[in-house]
Structures are given as C-alpha cells and as structure tokens.
Amino acid sequence: MSSRELEASVRVVGGVPVIDLRGELDGSGADLLAAVTRTAEREGAKLIALNFTEVGFINSKGIALIVNQIMRAREEGYELVAYGLSNHYRQIFTITRLTDFIHVTDDEENAVKTLSLIT
Amino acid sequence: MTDDDCANRENVADEGWMELAVIRLSSEEGHDRLAMDLVAETVRDLLPADRLEQLKTAVAEGALNAIEHGNRDRPEWSIFVRVYAGPHSVVVRIIDYGKSGPIIRPPAPNIDAKLTGEQPPRGWGLFLMEEMVDELHVTNGENYHCLELVMHREGERDEQQGA
C-alpha cells in the first residue's frame, strides 16, 4: 500500500511565510513539519500560513501535529492561518476546535490579508 | 471471526440486509488508508458525498486503532473489515485481536487541555469516529475488539432528526 508521504516547502507571500503541504498529514510528517516551521519562523513574521490545498488526507495523528503547531506558535509569538481545506476537513477543524486557535480562510489571498487584521 | 463477535446493535442477519464486503488486511502502516479506500469503493453509491467523506474518516480511524492498539502493529495479525447495507443503514465492522486489552474511552479530547499539556496532543481517534458517524458501538471481547460504525441512509436520517 503506497500512501502519499507528506512533502512541505516554504515561500513568502506579502510578508507572510506560507508552508505548502502536499500529500497526507499523519504522524509520519512530524519531523518534516517541524523543520519547515523553523524555516518559516526565520522570517520573523507575526503570521504563518498553512496551505492545505494539496493535502488529501488528515487523520487523528495529523490533528495532533496541528495541535503541536499551535503550541509552537504560541511559544514563539505568532499566529497561524490555514487555507485550502476541503469542506470535510473544515468540519473536522471546527469540531476539534482547532478553529478557535487558527484562522481559516478560503484562499491564499485572504490568508495573507489576515496579517493586516492581527497587526 | 464472525458477526457473533460484534454487538449486533444492527441485526445484519435480518431480511433486507446484504453483506457487501469482507476485507482482511495485515496490520501494517498504510492499511488504515487501504481499508478506508476499499470501504469507500464499496458504499460509494449508497451515501451522499459529504456523508461518504465522514464514513471514510471514521473507517480510517477505526482501522488505525485496530492496527496500532488491537493488533500492536504485528503484520501477522489481521484486521477484518465487514461492510453491510440494510434498508436504512450502512454498517462497517472493524475487528482486531484485542491485544491492548479492553477499549476504554479516554476523557473527551479538549484542545485547551492539550495546549496546556494537561492532555497529550494525540487522543482524537474515538472522538472523531463518534463525530463522523451516526452511531458507534464498541464491543470488548476476550480476544477481540469490534468497532461498529453505523451511517443512516438518506431519508432515514432526516426522519430521525425530525422526530
């Protein structure tokens, strides 16, 4: 069984580091996600965006990784915004209350605009 | 393993029920997603798209639980996934060898508690299953667990919600 392992990279849009995620978000992506997060943090921005457009699967271990992301963001003093989630995963973000701690927008443009709302 | 191993909340032996699939998978990484895909293919025409996505997430979580906990990641111990369709429901049963002891529901996951370290970041599996399906039944046998996921079919669900 071949699962699609997580891939991740960082780019900067309008002063906001964007972490592009591709593949499946489960526990196996922990080290990669931590590494790209550290890269994104070097920009020193008050907001980091998580792009889920190309993420096709998130399980309970993936949700745990996102909880870790929130903890890290709180420790380091920045906020998170997520975009590109399917309706199904938006529902999961809502019922797990991740949305209490992560901004969620439809697209990248609105994700980047979040920066002006928090500064 | 047989249907007698499960709680039989839905009596799938009754008239009008059909066994659609019996899936046996080794307990290996990635087989939670394979179970999800195989069940989705089996019931694709029986549930609307949004409900199918919910069932897929619940099946993946149930299979992950069975592989990691019930069978302790031992490839030689299989998980069994049985899929049934009845007049009013779709039922998926996920059975493992129960090596982790009885499934005990942990405290409901609370993200505030997780962020303060009072709860571990993990522990969302049973919660997700309960939230994604209409009914979740857990049977702890002497040498097995059975997770029964029930999705009411269109119309039946509306009827119950309106009742």
PDB file of N, CA and C in Angstrom, chain A residues 1 3 24 26 28 57 59-61 63-64 67-68 70-71 74 88-89 91-92 95-98 101, chain B residues 30-34 36 53-54 57 60-61 64 68 111-112 114-115 121-122 124-125 127-128 131-132:
ATOM      1  N   MET A   1       0.858  -1.189   0.000  1.00  0.00           N
ATOM      2  CA  MET A   1       0.000   0.000   0.000  1.00  0.00           C
ATOM      3  C   MET A   1       0.887   1.229   0.000  1.00  0.00           C
ATOM      4  N   SER A   3       1.125   5.027   0.503  1.00  0.00           N
ATOM      5  CA  SER A   3       0.465   6.258   0.917  1.00  0.00           C
ATOM      6  C   SER A   3       1.321   7.404   0.395  1.00  0.00           C
ATOM      7  N   GLU A  24      -0.254  13.446   2.502  1.00  0.00           N
ATOM      8  CA  GLU A  24      -1.106  13.027   3.612  1.00  0.00           C
ATOM      9  C   GLU A  24      -0.515  13.527   4.925  1.00  0.00           C
ATOM     10  N   ASP A  26      -0.238  12.831   8.495  1.00  0.00           N
ATOM     11  CA  ASP A  26      -0.378  11.911   9.625  1.00  0.00           C
ATOM     12  C   ASP A  26       0.891  12.035  10.464  1.00  0.00           C
ATOM     13  N   SER A  28       3.649  10.608  10.454  1.00  0.00           N
ATOM     14  CA  SER A  28       4.950  10.427   9.810  1.00  0.00           C
ATOM     15  C   SER A  28       5.562  11.737   9.330  1.00  0.00           C
ATOM     16  N   PHE A  57      -5.572  13.956   2.800  1.00  0.00           N
ATOM     17  CA  PHE A  57      -5.939  13.084   3.924  1.00  0.00           C
ATOM     18  C   PHE A  57      -5.324  13.635   5.202  1.00  0.00           C
ATOM     19  N   ASN A  59      -5.470  12.562   9.398  1.00  0.00           N
ATOM     20  CA  ASN A  59      -6.065  11.687  10.413  1.00  0.00           C
ATOM     21  C   ASN A  59      -5.800  12.248  11.807  1.00  0.00           C
ATOM     22  N   SER A  60      -6.132  11.456  12.815  1.00  0.00           N
ATOM     23  CA  SER A  60      -6.021  11.944  14.191  1.00  0.00           C
ATOM     24  C   SER A  60      -4.575  12.290  14.546  1.00  0.00           C
ATOM     25  N   LYS A  61      -3.630  11.576  13.957  1.00  0.00           N
ATOM     26  CA  LYS A  61      -2.223  11.913  14.208  1.00  0.00           C
ATOM     27  C   LYS A  61      -1.873  13.246  13.547  1.00  0.00           C
ATOM     28  N   ILE A  63      -3.984  15.680  13.171  1.00  0.00           N
ATOM     29  CA  ILE A  63      -4.573  16.714  14.035  1.00  0.00           C
ATOM     30  C   ILE A  63      -3.649  16.990  15.217  1.00  0.00           C
ATOM     31  N   ALA A  64      -3.044  15.922  15.746  1.00  0.00           N
ATOM     32  CA  ALA A  64      -2.088  16.115  16.849  1.00  0.00           C
ATOM     33  C   ALA A  64      -0.908  16.980  16.404  1.00  0.00           C
ATOM     34  N   VAL A  67      -2.044  20.499  16.519  1.00  0.00           N
ATOM     35  CA  VAL A  67      -2.038  20.967  17.913  1.00  0.00           C
ATOM     36  C   VAL A  67      -0.623  21.388  18.305  1.00  0.00           C
ATOM     37  N   ASN A  68       0.354  20.578  17.912  1.00  0.00           N
ATOM     38  CA  ASN A  68       1.756  20.945  18.197  1.00  0.00           C
ATOM     39  C   ASN A  68       2.139  22.253  17.508  1.00  0.00           C
ATOM     40  N   ILE A  70       0.171  24.733  16.884  1.00  0.00           N
ATOM     41  CA  ILE A  70      -0.434  25.832  17.651  1.00  0.00           C
ATOM     42  C   ILE A  70       0.397  26.116  18.908  1.00  0.00           C
ATOM     43  N   MET A  71       0.824  25.045  19.580  1.00  0.00           N
ATOM     44  CA  MET A  71       1.637  25.234  20.793  1.00  0.00           C
ATOM     45  C   MET A  71       2.917  25.985  20.454  1.00  0.00           C
ATOM     46  N   ARG A  74       2.255  29.666  19.760  1.00  0.00           N
ATOM     47  CA  ARG A  74       2.016  30.436  20.994  1.00  0.00           C
ATOM     48  C   ARG A  74       3.329  30.705  21.725  1.00  0.00           C
ATOM     49  N   HIS A  88     -14.962  18.996   4.197  1.00  0.00           N
ATOM     50  CA  HIS A  88     -14.888  17.915   5.193  1.00  0.00           C
ATOM     51  C   HIS A  88     -13.851  18.245   6.271  1.00  0.00           C
ATOM     52  N   TYR A  89     -12.681  18.671   5.855  1.00  0.00           N
ATOM     53  CA  TYR A  89     -11.658  18.950   6.859  1.00  0.00           C
ATOM     54  C   TYR A  89     -11.921  20.267   7.587  1.00  0.00           C
ATOM     55  N   GLN A  91     -14.885  20.955   8.547  1.00  0.00           N
ATOM     56  CA  GLN A  91     -15.774  20.450   9.591  1.00  0.00           C
ATOM     57  C   GLN A  91     -14.954  19.852  10.741  1.00  0.00           C
ATOM     58  N   ILE A  92     -13.920  19.103  10.378  1.00  0.00           N
ATOM     59  CA  ILE A  92     -13.086  18.489  11.418  1.00  0.00           C
ATOM     60  C   ILE A  92     -12.328  19.561  12.212  1.00  0.00           C
ATOM     61  N   ILE A  95     -15.049  20.878  14.684  1.00  0.00           N
ATOM     62  CA  ILE A  95     -15.481  20.038  15.809  1.00  0.00           C
ATOM     63  C   ILE A  95     -14.343  19.762  16.792  1.00  0.00           C
ATOM     64  N   THR A  96     -13.104  19.829  16.305  1.00  0.00           N
ATOM     65  CA  THR A  96     -11.968  19.659  17.222  1.00  0.00           C
ATOM     66  C   THR A  96     -11.584  20.986  17.889  1.00  0.00           C
ATOM     67  N   ARG A  97     -12.218  22.053  17.442  1.00  0.00           N
ATOM     68  CA  ARG A  97     -11.978  23.422  17.930  1.00  0.00           C
ATOM     69  C   ARG A  97     -10.578  23.933  17.562  1.00  0.00           C
ATOM     70  N   LEU A  98      -9.978  23.362  16.554  1.00  0.00           N
ATOM     71  CA  LEU A  98      -8.741  23.957  16.031  1.00  0.00           C
ATOM     72  C   LEU A  98      -9.018  25.376  15.563  1.00  0.00           C
ATOM     73  N   PHE A 101      -8.155  28.503  17.434  1.00  0.00           N
ATOM     74  CA  PHE A 101      -6.751  28.895  17.592  1.00  0.00           C
ATOM     75  C   PHE A 101      -6.033  29.129  16.265  1.00  0.00           C
TER      76      PHE A 101
ATOM     77  N   GLY B  30      -0.239   2.115   6.652  1.00  0.00           N
ATOM     78  CA  GLY B  30      -0.898   2.418   5.385  1.00  0.00           C
ATOM     79  C   GLY B  30      -2.172   1.623   5.156  1.00  0.00           C
ATOM     80  N   HIS B  31      -2.355   0.529   5.908  1.00  0.00           N
ATOM     81  CA  HIS B  31      -3.555  -0.271   5.692  1.00  0.00           C
ATOM     82  C   HIS B  31      -4.803   0.360   6.291  1.00  0.00           C
ATOM     83  N   ASP B  32      -4.633   1.365   7.133  1.00  0.00           N
ATOM     84  CA  ASP B  32      -5.795   2.153   7.576  1.00  0.00           C
ATOM     85  C   ASP B  32      -6.378   2.897   6.374  1.00  0.00           C
ATOM     86  N   ARG B  33      -5.496   3.458   5.539  1.00  0.00           N
ATOM     87  CA  ARG B  33      -5.965   4.163   4.329  1.00  0.00           C
ATOM     88  C   ARG B  33      -6.507   3.179   3.295  1.00  0.00           C
ATOM     89  N   LEU B  34      -5.888   2.003   3.217  1.00  0.00           N
ATOM     90  CA  LEU B  34      -6.393   0.998   2.274  1.00  0.00           C
ATOM     91  C   LEU B  34      -7.797   0.545   2.691  1.00  0.00           C
ATOM     92  N   MET B  36      -9.929   2.275   4.327  1.00  0.00           N
ATOM     93  CA  MET B  36     -10.788   3.429   4.009  1.00  0.00           C
ATOM     94  C   MET B  36     -11.169   3.427   2.530  1.00  0.00           C
ATOM     95  N   GLU B  53     -17.479  10.999   2.924  1.00  0.00           N
ATOM     96  CA  GLU B  53     -16.226  11.521   3.481  1.00  0.00           C
ATOM     97  C   GLU B  53     -16.167  11.293   4.988  1.00  0.00           C
ATOM     98  N   GLN B  54     -17.298  11.478   5.650  1.00  0.00           N
ATOM     99  CA  GLN B  54     -17.331  11.256   7.098  1.00  0.00           C
ATOM    100  C   GLN B  54     -17.072   9.787   7.431  1.00  0.00           C
ATOM    101  N   THR B  57     -13.354   8.902   7.017  1.00  0.00           N
ATOM    102  CA  THR B  57     -12.521   9.302   8.155  1.00  0.00           C
ATOM    103  C   THR B  57     -12.713   8.346   9.333  1.00  0.00           C
ATOM    104  N   ALA B  60     -10.962   4.993   8.588  1.00  0.00           N
ATOM    105  CA  ALA B  60      -9.503   5.126   8.709  1.00  0.00           C
ATOM    106  C   ALA B  60      -9.077   5.152  10.177  1.00  0.00           C
ATOM    107  N   GLU B  61      -9.840   5.873  11.000  1.00  0.00           N
ATOM    108  CA  GLU B  61      -9.500   5.935  12.427  1.00  0.00           C
ATOM    109  C   GLU B  61      -9.711   4.582  13.099  1.00  0.00           C
ATOM    110  N   LEU B  64      -6.928   2.272  11.993  1.00  0.00           N
ATOM    111  CA  LEU B  64      -5.666   2.677  12.637  1.00  0.00           C
ATOM    112  C   LEU B  64      -5.634   2.182  14.081  1.00  0.00           C
ATOM    113  N   GLU B  68      -2.828  -0.445  15.340  1.00  0.00           N
ATOM    114  CA  GLU B  68      -1.816   0.012  16.298  1.00  0.00           C
ATOM    115  C   GLU B  68      -2.041  -0.543  17.696  1.00  0.00           C
ATOM    116  N   ILE B 111      -9.088  20.724  23.462  1.00  0.00           N
ATOM    117  CA  ILE B 111      -7.908  21.378  22.897  1.00  0.00           C
ATOM    118  C   ILE B 111      -7.271  22.349  23.894  1.00  0.00           C
ATOM    119  N   ASP B 112      -8.058  22.941  24.768  1.00  0.00           N
ATOM    120  CA  ASP B 112      -7.474  23.824  25.790  1.00  0.00           C
ATOM    121  C   ASP B 112      -6.518  23.017  26.681  1.00  0.00           C
ATOM    122  N   LYS B 114      -5.073  20.241  25.903  1.00  0.00           N
ATOM    123  CA  LYS B 114      -3.928  19.775  25.116  1.00  0.00           C
ATOM    124  C   LYS B 114      -2.883  20.885  24.987  1.00  0.00           C
ATOM    125  N   LEU B 115      -3.351  22.101  24.833  1.00  0.00           N
ATOM    126  CA  LEU B 115      -2.407  23.208  24.645  1.00  0.00           C
ATOM    127  C   LEU B 115      -1.684  23.567  25.945  1.00  0.00           C
ATOM    128  N   PRO B 121      -1.185  15.659  22.931  1.00  0.00           N
ATOM    129  CA  PRO B 121      -1.732  16.155  21.651  1.00  0.00           C
ATOM    130  C   PRO B 121      -2.562  15.111  20.916  1.00  0.00           C
ATOM    131  N   ARG B 122      -2.223  13.822  21.096  1.00  0.00           N
ATOM    132  CA  ARG B 122      -2.984  12.766  20.431  1.00  0.00           C
ATOM    133  C   ARG B 122      -4.241  12.442  21.241  1.00  0.00           C
ATOM    134  N   TRP B 124      -7.425  11.719  19.562  1.00  0.00           N
ATOM    135  CA  TRP B 124      -8.627  12.217  18.876  1.00  0.00           C
ATOM    136  C   TRP B 124      -9.419  11.109  18.183  1.00  0.00           C
ATOM    137  N   GLY B 125      -8.882   9.886  18.139  1.00  0.00           N
ATOM    138  CA  GLY B 125      -9.438   8.855  17.281  1.00  0.00           C
ATOM    139  C   GLY B 125     -10.889   8.486  17.559  1.00  0.00           C
ATOM    140  N   PHE B 127     -13.028  10.028  19.395  1.00  0.00           N
ATOM    141  CA  PHE B 127     -13.844  11.250  19.278  1.00  0.00           C
ATOM    142  C   PHE B 127     -14.223  11.496  17.824  1.00  0.00           C
ATOM    143  N   LEU B 128     -13.240  11.392  16.951  1.00  0.00           N
ATOM    144  CA  LEU B 128     -13.523  11.617  15.525  1.00  0.00           C
ATOM    145  C   LEU B 128     -14.535  10.599  15.004  1.00  0.00           C
ATOM    146  N   GLU B 131     -17.975  11.467  16.129  1.00  0.00           N
ATOM    147  CA  GLU B 131     -18.499  12.671  15.485  1.00  0.00           C
ATOM    148  C   GLU B 131     -18.846  12.448  14.013  1.00  0.00           C
ATOM    149  N   MET B 132     -18.159  11.507  13.379  1.00  0.00           N
ATOM    150  CA  MET B 132     -18.325  11.325  11.938  1.00  0.00           C
ATOM    151  C   MET B 132     -19.482  10.411  11.572  1.00  0.00           C
TER     152      MET B 132
END
